[in-house]
Coordinates of C-alpha atoms in Angstrom, one line a residue:
Chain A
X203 CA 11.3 -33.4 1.6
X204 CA 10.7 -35.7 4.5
X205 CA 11.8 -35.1 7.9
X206 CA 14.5 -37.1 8.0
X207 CA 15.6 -35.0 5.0
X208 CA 14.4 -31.3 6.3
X209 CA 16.4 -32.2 9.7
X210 CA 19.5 -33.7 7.7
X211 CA 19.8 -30.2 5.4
X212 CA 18.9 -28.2 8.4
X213 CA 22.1 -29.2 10.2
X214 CA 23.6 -29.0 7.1
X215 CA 23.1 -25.2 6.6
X216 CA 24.1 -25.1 10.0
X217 CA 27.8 -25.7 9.5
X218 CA 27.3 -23.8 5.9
X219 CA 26.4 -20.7 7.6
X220 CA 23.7 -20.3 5.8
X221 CA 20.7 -18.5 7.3
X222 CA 18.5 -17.5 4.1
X223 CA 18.7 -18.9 0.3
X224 CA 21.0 -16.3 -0.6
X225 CA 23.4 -16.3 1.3
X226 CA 26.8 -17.8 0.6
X227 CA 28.0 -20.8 2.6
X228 CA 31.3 -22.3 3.7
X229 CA 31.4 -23.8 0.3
X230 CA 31.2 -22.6 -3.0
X231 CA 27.9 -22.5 -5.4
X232 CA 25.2 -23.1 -2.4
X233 CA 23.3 -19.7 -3.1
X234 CA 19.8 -20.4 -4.1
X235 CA 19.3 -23.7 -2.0
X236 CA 16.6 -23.3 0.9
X237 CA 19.0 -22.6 4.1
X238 CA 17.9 -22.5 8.0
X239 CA 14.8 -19.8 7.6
X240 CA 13.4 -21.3 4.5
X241 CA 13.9 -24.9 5.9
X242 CA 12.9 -24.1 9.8
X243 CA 9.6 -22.7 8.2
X244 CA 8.9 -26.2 6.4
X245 CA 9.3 -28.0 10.1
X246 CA 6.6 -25.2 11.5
X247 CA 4.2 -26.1 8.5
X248 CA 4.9 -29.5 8.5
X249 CA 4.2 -29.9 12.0
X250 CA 7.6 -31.3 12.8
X251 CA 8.9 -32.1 16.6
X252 CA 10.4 -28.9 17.3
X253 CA 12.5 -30.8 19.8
X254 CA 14.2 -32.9 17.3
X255 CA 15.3 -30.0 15.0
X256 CA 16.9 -28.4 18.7
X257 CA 19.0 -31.6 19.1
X258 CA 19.2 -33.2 15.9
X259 CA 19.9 -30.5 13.7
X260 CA 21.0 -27.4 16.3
X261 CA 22.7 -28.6 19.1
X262 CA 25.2 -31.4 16.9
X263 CA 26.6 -29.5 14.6
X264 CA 27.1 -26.3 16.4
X265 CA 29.6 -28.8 18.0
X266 CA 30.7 -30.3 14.8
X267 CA 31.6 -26.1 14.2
X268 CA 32.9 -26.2 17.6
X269 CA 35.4 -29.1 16.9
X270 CA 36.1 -27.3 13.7
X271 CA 36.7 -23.4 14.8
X272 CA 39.1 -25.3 17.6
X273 CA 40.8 -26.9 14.6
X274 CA 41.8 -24.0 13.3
X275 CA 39.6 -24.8 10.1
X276 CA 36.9 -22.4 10.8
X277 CA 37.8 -18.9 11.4
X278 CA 35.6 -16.2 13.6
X279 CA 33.3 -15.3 10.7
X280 CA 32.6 -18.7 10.0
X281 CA 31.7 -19.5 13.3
X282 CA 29.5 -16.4 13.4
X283 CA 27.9 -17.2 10.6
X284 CA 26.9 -20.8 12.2
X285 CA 25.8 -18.9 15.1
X286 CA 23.7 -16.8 13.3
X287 CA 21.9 -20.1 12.0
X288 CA 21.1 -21.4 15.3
X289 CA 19.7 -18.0 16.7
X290 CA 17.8 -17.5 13.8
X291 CA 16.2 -21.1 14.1
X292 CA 15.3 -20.7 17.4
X293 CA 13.6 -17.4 16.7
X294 CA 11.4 -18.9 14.3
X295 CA 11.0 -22.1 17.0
X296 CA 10.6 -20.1 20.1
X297 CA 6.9 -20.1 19.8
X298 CA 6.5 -24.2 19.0
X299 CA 9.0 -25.0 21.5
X300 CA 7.8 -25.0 24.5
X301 CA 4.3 -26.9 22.7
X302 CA 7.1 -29.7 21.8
X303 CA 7.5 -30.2 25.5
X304 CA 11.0 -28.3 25.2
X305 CA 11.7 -27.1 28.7
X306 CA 14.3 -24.2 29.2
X307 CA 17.4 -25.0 30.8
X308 CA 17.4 -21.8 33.4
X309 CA 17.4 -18.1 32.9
X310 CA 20.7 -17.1 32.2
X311 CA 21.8 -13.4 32.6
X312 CA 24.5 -12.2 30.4
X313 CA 26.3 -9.0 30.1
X314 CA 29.8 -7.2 29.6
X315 CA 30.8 -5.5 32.9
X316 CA 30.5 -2.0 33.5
X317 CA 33.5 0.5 31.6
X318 CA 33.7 -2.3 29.1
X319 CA 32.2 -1.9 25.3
X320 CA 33.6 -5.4 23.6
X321 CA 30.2 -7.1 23.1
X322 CA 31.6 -9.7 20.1
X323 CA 32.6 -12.3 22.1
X324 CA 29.7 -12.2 24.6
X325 CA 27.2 -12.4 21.6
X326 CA 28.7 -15.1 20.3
X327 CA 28.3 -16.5 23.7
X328 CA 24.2 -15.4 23.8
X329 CA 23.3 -17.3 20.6
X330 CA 24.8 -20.4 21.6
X331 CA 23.6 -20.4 25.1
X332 CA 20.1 -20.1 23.4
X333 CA 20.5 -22.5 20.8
X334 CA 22.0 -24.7 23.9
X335 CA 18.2 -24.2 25.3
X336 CA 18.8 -21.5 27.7
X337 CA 16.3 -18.6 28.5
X338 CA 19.2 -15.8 28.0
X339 CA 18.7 -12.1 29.1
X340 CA 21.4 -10.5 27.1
X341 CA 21.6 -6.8 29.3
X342 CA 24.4 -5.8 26.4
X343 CA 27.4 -4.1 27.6
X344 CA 28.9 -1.7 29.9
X345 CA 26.0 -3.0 32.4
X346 CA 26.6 -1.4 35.7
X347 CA 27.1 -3.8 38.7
X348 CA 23.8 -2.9 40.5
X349 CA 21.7 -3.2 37.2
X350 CA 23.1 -6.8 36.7
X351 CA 22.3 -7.8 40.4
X352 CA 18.8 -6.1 40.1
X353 CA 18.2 -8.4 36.7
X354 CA 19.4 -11.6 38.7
X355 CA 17.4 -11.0 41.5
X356 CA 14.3 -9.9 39.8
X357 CA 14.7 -12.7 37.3
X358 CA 15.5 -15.7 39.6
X359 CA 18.1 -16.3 37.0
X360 CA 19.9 -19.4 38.0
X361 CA 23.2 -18.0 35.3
X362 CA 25.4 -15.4 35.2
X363 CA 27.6 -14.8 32.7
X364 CA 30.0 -12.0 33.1
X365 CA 32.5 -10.5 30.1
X366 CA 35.6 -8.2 30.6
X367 CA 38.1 -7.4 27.4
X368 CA 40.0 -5.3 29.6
X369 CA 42.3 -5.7 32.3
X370 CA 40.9 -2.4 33.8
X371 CA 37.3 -3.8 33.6
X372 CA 37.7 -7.2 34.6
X373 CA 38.2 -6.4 38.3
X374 CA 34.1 -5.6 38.2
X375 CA 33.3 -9.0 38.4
X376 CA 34.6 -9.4 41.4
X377 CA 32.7 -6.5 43.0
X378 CA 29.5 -8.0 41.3
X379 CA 30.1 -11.8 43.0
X380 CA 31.0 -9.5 46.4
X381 CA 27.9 -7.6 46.3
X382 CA 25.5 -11.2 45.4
X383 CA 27.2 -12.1 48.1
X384 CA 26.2 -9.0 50.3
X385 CA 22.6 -9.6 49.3
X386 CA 22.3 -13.1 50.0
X387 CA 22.3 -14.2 46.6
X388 CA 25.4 -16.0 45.8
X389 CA 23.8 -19.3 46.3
X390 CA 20.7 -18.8 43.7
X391 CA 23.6 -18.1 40.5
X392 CA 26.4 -20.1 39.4
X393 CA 28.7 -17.1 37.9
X394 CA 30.4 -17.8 34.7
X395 CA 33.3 -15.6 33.2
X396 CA 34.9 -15.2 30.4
X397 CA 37.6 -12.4 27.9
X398 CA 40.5 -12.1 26.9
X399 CA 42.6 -11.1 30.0
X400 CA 40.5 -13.5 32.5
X401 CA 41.6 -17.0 33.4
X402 CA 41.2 -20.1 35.6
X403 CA 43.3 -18.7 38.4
X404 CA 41.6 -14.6 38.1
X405 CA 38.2 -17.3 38.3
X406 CA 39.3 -18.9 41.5
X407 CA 40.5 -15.8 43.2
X408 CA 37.5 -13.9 43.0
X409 CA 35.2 -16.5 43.7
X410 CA 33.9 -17.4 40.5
X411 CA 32.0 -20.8 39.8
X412 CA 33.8 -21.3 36.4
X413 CA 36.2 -19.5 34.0
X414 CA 34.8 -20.2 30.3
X415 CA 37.8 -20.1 27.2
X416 CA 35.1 -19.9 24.7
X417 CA 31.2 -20.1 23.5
X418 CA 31.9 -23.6 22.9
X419 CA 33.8 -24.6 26.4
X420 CA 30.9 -22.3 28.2
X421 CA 28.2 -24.6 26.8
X422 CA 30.5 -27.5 27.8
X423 CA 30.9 -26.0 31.8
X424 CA 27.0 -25.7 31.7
X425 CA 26.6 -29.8 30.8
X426 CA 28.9 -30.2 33.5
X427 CA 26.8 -27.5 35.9
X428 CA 23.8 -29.6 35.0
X429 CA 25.3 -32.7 35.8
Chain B
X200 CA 34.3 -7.8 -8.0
X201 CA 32.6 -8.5 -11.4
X202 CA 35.5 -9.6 -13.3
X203 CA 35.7 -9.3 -16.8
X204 CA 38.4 -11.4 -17.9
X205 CA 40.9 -9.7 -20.4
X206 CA 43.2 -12.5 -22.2
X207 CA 41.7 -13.2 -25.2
X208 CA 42.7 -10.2 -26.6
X209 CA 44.1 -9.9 -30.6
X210 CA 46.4 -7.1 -29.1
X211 CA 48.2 -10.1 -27.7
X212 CA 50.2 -11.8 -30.0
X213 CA 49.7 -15.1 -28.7
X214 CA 45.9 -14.7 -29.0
X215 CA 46.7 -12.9 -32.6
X216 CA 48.2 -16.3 -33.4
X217 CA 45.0 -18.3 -31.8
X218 CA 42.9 -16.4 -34.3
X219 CA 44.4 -16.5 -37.5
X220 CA 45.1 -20.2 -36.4
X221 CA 41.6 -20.6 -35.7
X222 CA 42.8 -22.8 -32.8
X223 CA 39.7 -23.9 -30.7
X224 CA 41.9 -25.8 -28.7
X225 CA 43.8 -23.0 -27.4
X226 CA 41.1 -20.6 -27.7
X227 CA 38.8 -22.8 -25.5
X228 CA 41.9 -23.5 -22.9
X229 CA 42.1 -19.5 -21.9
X230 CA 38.8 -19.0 -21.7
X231 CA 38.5 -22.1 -19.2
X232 CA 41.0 -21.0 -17.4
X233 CA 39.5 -17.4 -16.4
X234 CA 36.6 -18.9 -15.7
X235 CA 38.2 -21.6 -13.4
X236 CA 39.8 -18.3 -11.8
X237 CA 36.6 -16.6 -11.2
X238 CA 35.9 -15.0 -14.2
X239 CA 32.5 -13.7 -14.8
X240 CA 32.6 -12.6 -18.1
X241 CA 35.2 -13.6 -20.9
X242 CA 36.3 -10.7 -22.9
X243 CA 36.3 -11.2 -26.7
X244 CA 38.3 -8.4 -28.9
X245 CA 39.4 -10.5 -31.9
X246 CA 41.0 -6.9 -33.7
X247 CA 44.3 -8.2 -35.2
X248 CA 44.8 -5.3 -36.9
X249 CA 45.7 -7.1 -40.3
X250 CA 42.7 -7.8 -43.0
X251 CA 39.7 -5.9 -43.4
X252 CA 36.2 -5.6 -41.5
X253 CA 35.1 -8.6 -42.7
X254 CA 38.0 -10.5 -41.6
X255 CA 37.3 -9.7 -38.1
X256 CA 33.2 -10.1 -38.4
X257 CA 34.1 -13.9 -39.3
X258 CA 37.0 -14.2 -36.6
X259 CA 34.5 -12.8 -34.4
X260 CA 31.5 -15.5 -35.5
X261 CA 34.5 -18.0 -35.1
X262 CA 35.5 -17.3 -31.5
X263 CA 32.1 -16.6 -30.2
X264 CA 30.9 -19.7 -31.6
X265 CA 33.6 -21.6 -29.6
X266 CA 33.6 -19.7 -26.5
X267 CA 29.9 -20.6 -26.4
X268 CA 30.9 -24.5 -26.1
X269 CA 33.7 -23.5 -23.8
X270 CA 31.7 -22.0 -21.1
X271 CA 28.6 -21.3 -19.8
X272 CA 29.6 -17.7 -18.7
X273 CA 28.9 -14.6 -20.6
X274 CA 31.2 -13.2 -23.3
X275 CA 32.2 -9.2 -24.0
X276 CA 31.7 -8.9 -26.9
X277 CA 34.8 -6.0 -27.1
X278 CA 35.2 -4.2 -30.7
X279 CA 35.3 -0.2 -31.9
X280 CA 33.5 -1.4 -34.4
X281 CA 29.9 -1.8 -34.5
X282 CA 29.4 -4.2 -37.1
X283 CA 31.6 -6.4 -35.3
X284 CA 29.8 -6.2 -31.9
X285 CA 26.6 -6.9 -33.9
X286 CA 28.2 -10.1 -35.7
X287 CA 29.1 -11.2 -32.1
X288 CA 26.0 -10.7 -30.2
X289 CA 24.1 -12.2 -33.2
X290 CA 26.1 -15.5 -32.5
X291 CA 25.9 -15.6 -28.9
X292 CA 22.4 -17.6 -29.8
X293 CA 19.7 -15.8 -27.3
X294 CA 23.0 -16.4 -24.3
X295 CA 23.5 -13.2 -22.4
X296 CA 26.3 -11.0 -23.8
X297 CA 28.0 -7.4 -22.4
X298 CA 29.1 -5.1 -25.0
X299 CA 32.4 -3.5 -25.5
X300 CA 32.2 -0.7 -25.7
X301 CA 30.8 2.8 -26.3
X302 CA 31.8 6.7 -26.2
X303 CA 29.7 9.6 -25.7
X304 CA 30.4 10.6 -30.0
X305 CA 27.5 10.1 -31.9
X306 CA 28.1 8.0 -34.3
X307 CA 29.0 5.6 -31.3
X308 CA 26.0 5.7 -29.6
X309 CA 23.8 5.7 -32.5
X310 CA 25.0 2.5 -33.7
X311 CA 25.8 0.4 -30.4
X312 CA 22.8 1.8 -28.3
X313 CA 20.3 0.1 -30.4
X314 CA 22.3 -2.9 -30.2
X315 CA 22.2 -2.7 -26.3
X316 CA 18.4 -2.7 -26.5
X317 CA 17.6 -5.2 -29.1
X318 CA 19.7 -7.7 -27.6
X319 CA 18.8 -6.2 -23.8
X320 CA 23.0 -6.5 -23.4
X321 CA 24.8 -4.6 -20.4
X322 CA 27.3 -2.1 -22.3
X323 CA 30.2 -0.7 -21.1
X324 CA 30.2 3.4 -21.4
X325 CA 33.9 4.9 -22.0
X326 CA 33.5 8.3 -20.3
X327 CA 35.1 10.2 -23.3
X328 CA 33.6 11.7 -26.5
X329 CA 34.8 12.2 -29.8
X330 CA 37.7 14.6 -29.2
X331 CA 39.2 12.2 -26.8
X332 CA 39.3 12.1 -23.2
X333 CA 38.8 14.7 -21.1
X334 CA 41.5 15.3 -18.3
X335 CA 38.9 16.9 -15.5
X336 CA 36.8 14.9 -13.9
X337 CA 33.6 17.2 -15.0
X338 CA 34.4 17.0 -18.1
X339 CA 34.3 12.9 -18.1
X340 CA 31.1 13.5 -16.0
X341 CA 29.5 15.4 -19.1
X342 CA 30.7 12.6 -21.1
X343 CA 28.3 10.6 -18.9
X344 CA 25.6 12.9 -19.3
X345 CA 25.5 12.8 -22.6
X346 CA 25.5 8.5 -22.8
X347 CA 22.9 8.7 -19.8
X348 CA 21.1 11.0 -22.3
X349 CA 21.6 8.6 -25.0
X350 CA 20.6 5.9 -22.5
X351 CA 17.1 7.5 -22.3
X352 CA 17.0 8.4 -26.2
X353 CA 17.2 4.3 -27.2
X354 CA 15.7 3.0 -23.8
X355 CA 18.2 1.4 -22.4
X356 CA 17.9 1.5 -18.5
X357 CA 20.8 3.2 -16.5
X358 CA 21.1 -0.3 -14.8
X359 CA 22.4 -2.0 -17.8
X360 CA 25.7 0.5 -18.1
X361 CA 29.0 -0.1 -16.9
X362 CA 30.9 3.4 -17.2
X363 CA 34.6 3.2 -17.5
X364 CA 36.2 6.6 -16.0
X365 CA 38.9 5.8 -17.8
X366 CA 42.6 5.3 -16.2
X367 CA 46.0 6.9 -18.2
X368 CA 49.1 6.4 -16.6
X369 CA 49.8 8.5 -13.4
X370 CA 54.3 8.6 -15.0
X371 CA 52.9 11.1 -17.3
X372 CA 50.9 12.8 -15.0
X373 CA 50.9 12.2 -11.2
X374 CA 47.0 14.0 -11.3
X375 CA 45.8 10.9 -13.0
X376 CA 45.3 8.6 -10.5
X377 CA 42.7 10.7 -8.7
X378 CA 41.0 12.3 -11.9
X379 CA 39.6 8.9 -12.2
X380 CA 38.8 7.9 -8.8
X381 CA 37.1 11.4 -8.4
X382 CA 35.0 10.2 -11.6
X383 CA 33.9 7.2 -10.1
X384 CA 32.8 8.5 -6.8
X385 CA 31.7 11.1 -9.3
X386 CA 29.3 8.5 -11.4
X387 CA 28.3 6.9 -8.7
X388 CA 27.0 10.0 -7.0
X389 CA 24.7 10.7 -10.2
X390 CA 23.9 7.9 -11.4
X391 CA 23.4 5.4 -8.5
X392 CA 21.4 2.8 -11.0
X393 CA 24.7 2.3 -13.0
X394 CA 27.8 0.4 -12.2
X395 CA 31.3 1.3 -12.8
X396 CA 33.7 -0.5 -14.4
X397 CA 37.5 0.0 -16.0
X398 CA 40.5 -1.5 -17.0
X399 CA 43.6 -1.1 -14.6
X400 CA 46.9 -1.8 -15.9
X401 CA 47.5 1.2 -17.9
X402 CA 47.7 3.5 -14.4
X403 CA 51.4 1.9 -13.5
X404 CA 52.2 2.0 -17.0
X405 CA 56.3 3.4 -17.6
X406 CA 57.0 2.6 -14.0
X407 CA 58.8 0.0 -11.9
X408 CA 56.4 -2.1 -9.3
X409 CA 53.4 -2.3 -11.4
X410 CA 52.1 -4.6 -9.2
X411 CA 52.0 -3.1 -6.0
X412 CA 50.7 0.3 -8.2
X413 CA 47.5 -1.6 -9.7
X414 CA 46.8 -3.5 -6.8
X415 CA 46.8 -0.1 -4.4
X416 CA 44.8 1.4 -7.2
X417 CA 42.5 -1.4 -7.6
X418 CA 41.8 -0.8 -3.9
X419 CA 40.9 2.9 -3.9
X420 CA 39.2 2.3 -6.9
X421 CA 36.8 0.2 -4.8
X422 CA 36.7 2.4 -2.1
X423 CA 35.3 4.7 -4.9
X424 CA 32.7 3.3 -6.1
X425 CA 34.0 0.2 -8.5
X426 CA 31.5 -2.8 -9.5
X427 CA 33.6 -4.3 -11.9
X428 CA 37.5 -4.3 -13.7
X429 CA 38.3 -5.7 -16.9
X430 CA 41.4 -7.4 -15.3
X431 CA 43.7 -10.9 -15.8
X432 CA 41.8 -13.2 -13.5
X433 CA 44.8 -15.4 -13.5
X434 CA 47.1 -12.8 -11.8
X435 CA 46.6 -14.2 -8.3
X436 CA 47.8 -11.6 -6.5
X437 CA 45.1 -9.0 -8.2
X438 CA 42.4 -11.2 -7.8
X439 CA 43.2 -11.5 -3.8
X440 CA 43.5 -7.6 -4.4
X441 CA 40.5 -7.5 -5.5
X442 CA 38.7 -9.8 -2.5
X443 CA 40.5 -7.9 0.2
X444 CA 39.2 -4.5 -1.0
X445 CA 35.9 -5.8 -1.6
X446 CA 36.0 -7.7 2.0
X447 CA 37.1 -4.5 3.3
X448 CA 34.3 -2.9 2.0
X449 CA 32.0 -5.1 3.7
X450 CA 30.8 -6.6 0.2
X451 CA 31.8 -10.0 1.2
X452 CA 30.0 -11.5 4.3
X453 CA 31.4 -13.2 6.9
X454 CA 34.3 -13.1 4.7
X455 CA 33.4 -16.1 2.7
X456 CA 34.8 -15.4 -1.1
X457 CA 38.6 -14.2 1.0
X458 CA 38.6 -17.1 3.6
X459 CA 37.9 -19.7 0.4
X460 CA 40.1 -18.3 -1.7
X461 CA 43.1 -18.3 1.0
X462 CA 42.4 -21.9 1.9
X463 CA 42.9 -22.7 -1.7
X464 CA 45.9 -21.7 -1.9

């Protein structure tokens, strides 16, 4: 396989789902065919541009999942599955990366707020904000205000991202942006939320820089952020 | 779900009809059809129950020989009779072939055993002996014993056997029902190497709602330890039955074999 081909079936397996030559795909009667670790592993022997794999093969069809999970077409276990890919490839990358001249786009520090135990959502969230380029600290959930503001502070992360399933829970983010605030801090992060009960409007009233509806809008606020 | 697709049975008067007919044409339709439904293996019982052994030896050579145009997948080769199973796994050709089936009696396992581990065939393993079948769960768990024995006897690894715990109808006796779950949790507790397997209709049989009966049971059944029924793949709504318990089970990830199947609809 060339490269042209290795990127092409990457992306492929992408959308497929498929992390390991096993596994099923999207599709019918695509166990045995090499999938993301198998064909990742050729681009490391074969000296590929990691960078190209990270755009080419990564970054455009996580959106062409995107486009299809907002659709309707794929459902949450597909999209897993597709996130699952793009983690896994840039596990196997993360050494070559920064070699191909791939510069991380920012610490970003994630975690569901304190009282909170829904973590699906915010995973979801971590792998594509990795595959996206970022440098994620994932702190898992039920993360206790001060432990959050420690890791931003002690991190320099320029990213927060803040989860809440709960109605009861969600009011923590707005103690957490009060106390960055407090600290002197609030300028360094742009704050990102996101869950269930959370919205635009819950964003603006406590002071949020954006409200995220999804993984795939989150990554789409961050371009934006970027500018 | 390894399904074993149960249609082209002699029982059945239209597949009676097939073989005395010797319609390929007909023969070779049904089998695609399971397949095209997710069939992994095509069950073959070509008993009519008119004309002798022989009779069914060479309606046996007939529909194997068929089948093997028909479809790539593996047949069951399904008979009480041993001679017949050979005749059948002799014209499968070297293709992979289950057998079907064995008892814990004697003359049973002496003569289909061998069979198992010359041609190196899976074989299903009726968890009953010669007086019949047991109505406790131990004593369809000694019936086990004794084919695991057997198993040992004519090397034929664990791995290769699909016990049937055996299902009879729960109008009879309402016990039923959970005499053969209890067996397969049982089975699979002793003998984790083998896999399970049984037919399911008979459990509603002499009631109303069959249906919802052998779909619910199909469900516990795989809660219980089931690898594989010998079931209609073209019944829809047991196949979905089947996909939802196994997805349920977490033997489907990321829900692939459910989601596809509900999009084709």
């Amino acid at each position: 396989m060339n490269e042209q081909e290795i990127i092409e079936k990457i992306a492929f397996n992408v959308i497929q789902g498929r992390v390991t030559e096993e596994d099923e795909g999207y599709d019918e009667g695509l166990e045995g065919q090499p999938a993301v670790a198998e064909l990742v592993q050729m681009v490391i022997e074969q000296r590929i541009d990691a960078k190209k794999v990270v755009v080419n093969a990564l970054t455009g069809s996580m959106e062409t999942v995107g486009d299809k999970f907002d659709k309707g077409e794929y459902l949450i276990p597909d999209m897993l599955a597709s996130a699952e890919c793009v983690g896994a490839a840039m596990d196997l990358l993360g050494p070559h990366l920064a070699d191909a001249g791939v510069q991380s786009k920012g610490k970003f520090v994630l975690a569901t707020v304190a009282g909170d135990l829904h973590d699906i959502g915010k995973n979801i969230v971590g792998i594509m904000l990795k595959g996206a380029g970022f440098d994620v600290l994932d702190l898992g959930n039920d993360v206790s205000s001060e432990r959050i503001v420690a890791q931003v502070k002690d991190t320099g992360a320029r990213y927060l991202g803040l989860s809440a399933l709960l109605t009861t829970t969600m009011r923590e983010m707005g103690a957490i942006i009060k106390t960055l605030d407090e600290e002197g801090m609030r300028s360094q992060v742009q704050v990102l939320i996101g869950g269930a009960p959370t919205s635009q409007s819950f964003a603006d009233e406590i002071g949020a820089d954006a409200y995220c509806r999804d993984a795939f809008h989150a990554i789409d606020i961050l371009k934006q952020m970027a500018g | 779900m390894i399904v074993i697709a149960e249609k082209i049975n002699a029982t059945r008067s239209a597949v009676r009809e097939i073989i005395e007919q010797r319609d390929e044409g007909r023969l070779e339709d049904l089998a695609q059809r399971q397949v095209a439904a997710g069939a992994a293996y095509i069950d073959v019982n070509v008993g009519t129950g008119n004309g002798t052994r022989q009779d069914e030896i060479e309606s046996m050579q007939w529909a194997v020989s068929r089948l093997l145009d028909a479809t790539d997948k593996p047949l069951c080769i399904d008979s009480a009779d041993a001679a017949v199973l050979e005749a059948g796994l002799a014209a499968m050709g070297g293709r992979p072939a289950m057998i079907n089936s064995t008892k814990a009696d004697v003359k049973y396992l002496s003569t289909v055993m061998p069979l198992a581990q010359r041609y190196e065939a899976p074989v299903v393993a009726l968890a009953m002996d010669g007086q019949g079948i047991p109505g406790t769960v131990e004593g369809r768990l000694n019936a086990c014993r004794a084919i695991a024995g057997a198993c040992r006897d004519y090397q034929v690894p664990l791995a290769s056997v699909f016990f049937d715990p055996l299902v009879l109808p729960v109008a009879t006796d309402a016990g039923q029902g959970k005499v053969t779950l209890n067996t397969l949790a049982a089975i699979k507790a002793e003998f984790p190497e083998a896999r399970t397997v049984m037919g399911l209709s008979n459990i509603s049989f002499g009631l109303p709602g069959r249906p919802m009966l052998n779909a619910a049971f199909l469900q516990m059944a795989i809660y219980a330890g089931l690898d594989a029924a010998i079931m209609d793949p073209l019944n829809a709504d047991m196949m979905q039955a089947a996909r939802t318990g196994d997805a349920l089970m977490g033997k489907d990830r990321h829900f692939r074999k459910y989601s596809r199947a509900l999009r084709r609809q």
